[in-house]
PDB file of C-alpha atoms in Angstrom:
ATOM      1  CA  MET A  42     -74.046  72.480 -67.788  1.00  0.00           C
ATOM      2  CA  ASN A  43     -70.856  70.965 -67.913  1.00  0.00           C
ATOM      3  CA  ASP A  44     -69.900  68.289 -70.231  1.00  0.00           C
ATOM      4  CA  GLU A  45     -67.952  66.322 -67.582  1.00  0.00           C
ATOM      5  CA  CYS A  46     -71.723  66.605 -65.844  1.00  0.00           C
ATOM      6  CA  SER A  47     -73.961  65.302 -68.960  1.00  0.00           C
ATOM      7  CA  PRO A  48     -75.324  61.977 -68.951  1.00  0.00           C
ATOM      8  CA  VAL A  49     -74.550  59.368 -70.840  1.00  0.00           C
ATOM      9  CA  GLN A  50     -77.340  58.091 -72.900  1.00  0.00           C
ATOM     10  CA  LEU A  51     -77.993  54.507 -74.889  1.00  0.00           C
ATOM     11  CA  ASN A  52     -76.745  55.323 -78.017  1.00  0.00           C
ATOM     12  CA  ASP A  53     -73.464  57.585 -76.677  1.00  0.00           C
ATOM     13  CA  LEU A  54     -72.893  53.781 -76.144  1.00  0.00           C
ATOM     14  CA  PRO A  55     -69.658  51.948 -78.314  1.00  0.00           C
ATOM     15  CA  ASP A  56     -71.354  48.528 -79.767  1.00  0.00           C
ATOM     16  CA  GLU A  57     -68.942  46.063 -78.053  1.00  0.00           C
ATOM     17  CA  ILE A  58     -69.813  47.649 -74.374  1.00  0.00           C
ATOM     18  CA  LEU A  59     -74.492  47.445 -75.818  1.00  0.00           C
ATOM     19  CA  LEU A  60     -73.815  43.982 -77.839  1.00  0.00           C
ATOM     20  CA  ILE A  61     -72.110  43.344 -73.921  1.00  0.00           C
ATOM     21  CA  ILE A  62     -75.306  44.389 -72.552  1.00  0.00           C
ATOM     22  CA  PHE A  63     -77.150  43.448 -74.726  1.00  0.00           C
ATOM     23  CA  LYS A  64     -76.031  39.939 -74.169  1.00  0.00           C
ATOM     24  CA  LYS A  65     -77.616  40.257 -70.888  1.00  0.00           C
ATOM     25  CA  LEU A  66     -80.813  40.069 -71.634  1.00  0.00           C
ATOM     26  CA  ASP A  67     -83.853  38.055 -73.308  1.00  0.00           C
ATOM     27  CA  ASN A  68     -83.159  38.347 -77.022  1.00  0.00           C
ATOM     28  CA  ILE A  69     -87.284  37.996 -76.876  1.00  0.00           C
ATOM     29  CA  THR A  70     -87.819  41.780 -75.076  1.00  0.00           C
ATOM     30  CA  LEU A  71     -84.631  43.101 -76.949  1.00  0.00           C
ATOM     31  CA  LEU A  72     -86.127  42.593 -80.629  1.00  0.00           C
ATOM     32  CA  TYR A  73     -89.354  43.602 -79.076  1.00  0.00           C
ATOM     33  CA  SER A  74     -88.055  46.515 -76.927  1.00  0.00           C
ATOM     34  CA  LEU A  75     -85.478  47.619 -79.509  1.00  0.00           C
ATOM     35  CA  SER A  76     -86.276  46.537 -83.263  1.00  0.00           C
ATOM     36  CA  GLY A  77     -87.135  50.170 -85.427  1.00  0.00           C
ATOM     37  CA  VAL A  78     -85.480  52.673 -82.870  1.00  0.00           C
ATOM     38  CA  ASN A  79     -82.715  53.532 -85.376  1.00  0.00           C
ATOM     39  CA  ILE A  80     -80.188  51.536 -88.119  1.00  0.00           C
ATOM     40  CA  ARG A  81     -77.314  51.152 -85.599  1.00  0.00           C
ATOM     41  CA  LEU A  82     -80.137  49.885 -82.686  1.00  0.00           C
ATOM     42  CA  ASN A  83     -80.931  47.903 -85.568  1.00  0.00           C
ATOM     43  CA  LYS A  84     -77.655  45.621 -86.844  1.00  0.00           C
ATOM     44  CA  ILE A  85     -76.652  45.194 -83.367  1.00  0.00           C
ATOM     45  CA  VAL A  86     -80.456  43.124 -82.728  1.00  0.00           C
ATOM     46  CA  HIS A  87     -80.498  42.243 -86.033  1.00  0.00           C
ATOM     47  CA  ASP A  88     -77.042  40.382 -85.657  1.00  0.00           C
ATOM     48  CA  SER A  89     -77.798  36.201 -85.735  1.00  0.00           C
ATOM     49  CA  ILE A  90     -76.354  35.890 -81.796  1.00  0.00           C
ATOM     50  CA  PHE A  91     -79.517  36.926 -81.240  1.00  0.00           C
ATOM     51  CA  THR A  92     -82.046  35.574 -84.030  1.00  0.00           C
ATOM     52  CA  ASP A  93     -80.532  32.611 -83.954  1.00  0.00           C
ATOM     53  CA  ARG A  94     -82.823  31.288 -80.976  1.00  0.00           C
ATOM     54  CA  LEU A  95     -85.732  32.615 -80.420  1.00  0.00           C
ATOM     55  CA  THR A  96     -88.822  31.067 -77.732  1.00  0.00           C
ATOM     56  CA  LEU A  97     -91.810  33.213 -78.174  1.00  0.00           C
ATOM     57  CA  VAL A  98     -92.751  32.181 -74.317  1.00  0.00           C
ATOM     58  CA  ASN A  99     -92.535  34.349 -72.007  1.00  0.00           C
ATOM     59  CA  PHE A 100     -89.734  32.779 -68.595  1.00  0.00           C
ATOM     60  CA  VAL A 101     -91.417  33.154 -65.427  1.00  0.00           C
ATOM     61  CA  PRO A 102     -88.688  31.286 -62.733  1.00  0.00           C
ATOM     62  CA  SER A 103     -90.509  28.963 -60.682  1.00  0.00           C
ATOM     63  CA  HIS A 104     -89.580  30.586 -56.851  1.00  0.00           C
ATOM     64  CA  LEU A 105     -91.777  33.570 -57.759  1.00  0.00           C
ATOM     65  CA  ILE A 106     -94.270  31.613 -58.213  1.00  0.00           C
ATOM     66  CA  LEU A 107     -96.151  30.214 -55.278  1.00  0.00           C
ATOM     67  CA  GLN A 108     -97.094  26.584 -55.793  1.00  0.00           C
ATOM     68  CA  ARG A 109     -93.685  24.511 -57.254  1.00  0.00           C
ATOM     69  CA  PHE A 110     -93.708  22.697 -60.187  1.00  0.00           C
ATOM     70  CA  LEU A 111     -91.203  20.137 -61.743  1.00  0.00           C
ATOM     71  CA  SER A 112     -89.851  22.248 -63.992  1.00  0.00           C
ATOM     72  CA  PRO A 113     -87.138  25.650 -62.599  1.00  0.00           C
ATOM     73  CA  TYR A 114     -89.787  27.915 -65.145  1.00  0.00           C
ATOM     74  CA  LEU A 115     -92.965  28.220 -65.708  1.00  0.00           C
ATOM     75  CA  THR A 116     -93.872  29.226 -69.127  1.00  0.00           C
ATOM     76  CA  TYR A 117     -96.897  31.035 -70.843  1.00  0.00           C
ATOM     77  CA  PRO A 118     -97.875  32.864 -74.268  1.00  0.00           C
ATOM     78  CA  LEU A 119     -96.181  35.665 -74.919  1.00  0.00           C
ATOM     79  CA  HIS A 120     -99.599  38.903 -74.850  1.00  0.00           C
ATOM     80  CA  ASP A 121    -101.073  39.212 -78.584  1.00  0.00           C
ATOM     81  CA  LEU A 122    -100.134  42.263 -79.305  1.00  0.00           C
ATOM     82  CA  ILE A 123     -96.246  41.259 -78.651  1.00  0.00           C
ATOM     83  CA  LEU A 124     -97.198  38.667 -80.744  1.00  0.00           C
ATOM     84  CA  ASP A 125     -98.129  41.100 -83.693  1.00  0.00           C
ATOM     85  CA  ARG A 126     -94.924  43.014 -83.885  1.00  0.00           C
ATOM     86  CA  PHE A 127     -92.830  39.802 -82.955  1.00  0.00           C
ATOM     87  CA  TRP A 128     -95.539  38.266 -86.773  1.00  0.00           C
ATOM     88  CA  LEU A 129     -95.852  41.439 -89.106  1.00  0.00           C
ATOM     89  CA  TYR A 130     -91.998  42.916 -88.874  1.00  0.00           C
ATOM     90  CA  ILE A 131     -89.655  41.429 -86.534  1.00  0.00           C
ATOM     91  CA  LEU A 132     -89.459  37.829 -88.420  1.00  0.00           C
ATOM     92  CA  PRO A 133     -89.845  39.236 -92.259  1.00  0.00           C
ATOM     93  CA  LYS A 134     -86.799  41.527 -91.798  1.00  0.00           C
ATOM     94  CA  ILE A 135     -84.585  38.787 -89.535  1.00  0.00           C
ATOM     95  CA  ASN A 136     -86.048  36.745 -92.510  1.00  0.00           C
ATOM     96  CA  GLN A 137     -84.516  39.323 -95.086  1.00  0.00           C
ATOM     97  CA  LYS A 138     -81.168  39.445 -93.590  1.00  0.00           C
ATOM     98  CA  SER A 139     -80.905  35.644 -93.202  1.00  0.00           C
ATOM     99  CA  GLN A 140     -82.178  35.149 -97.557  1.00  0.00           C
ATOM    100  CA  MET A 141     -79.632  38.534 -98.104  1.00  0.00           C
ATOM    101  CA  ALA A 142     -76.764  36.708 -97.021  1.00  0.00           C
ATOM    102  CA  CYS A 143     -77.636  33.274 -97.880  1.00  0.00           C
ATOM    103  CA  SER A 144     -77.084  35.003-101.478  1.00  0.00           C
TER     104      SER A 144
END
């Protein structure tokens, strides 16, 4: 296969490009999807720009909902499997990192 035609994978991109892409994504989805994939992605997604403010609910734009609400978004709780992963794995890792930074 010719190197010029080989597909670019996520891990091939420099950190700066990944940060630009990741900043466009929802922090909860980003952390849920990429935490634990590999050391490099863990370091990026556990950065404080993604972990300082977490809202553990989903937002659906009201234009996607038949009824109109006063708020531009309807919120609903995350699925239990997602919450379990956050409570058991992701939040402890974030807490551990913040405690190490304070030491």
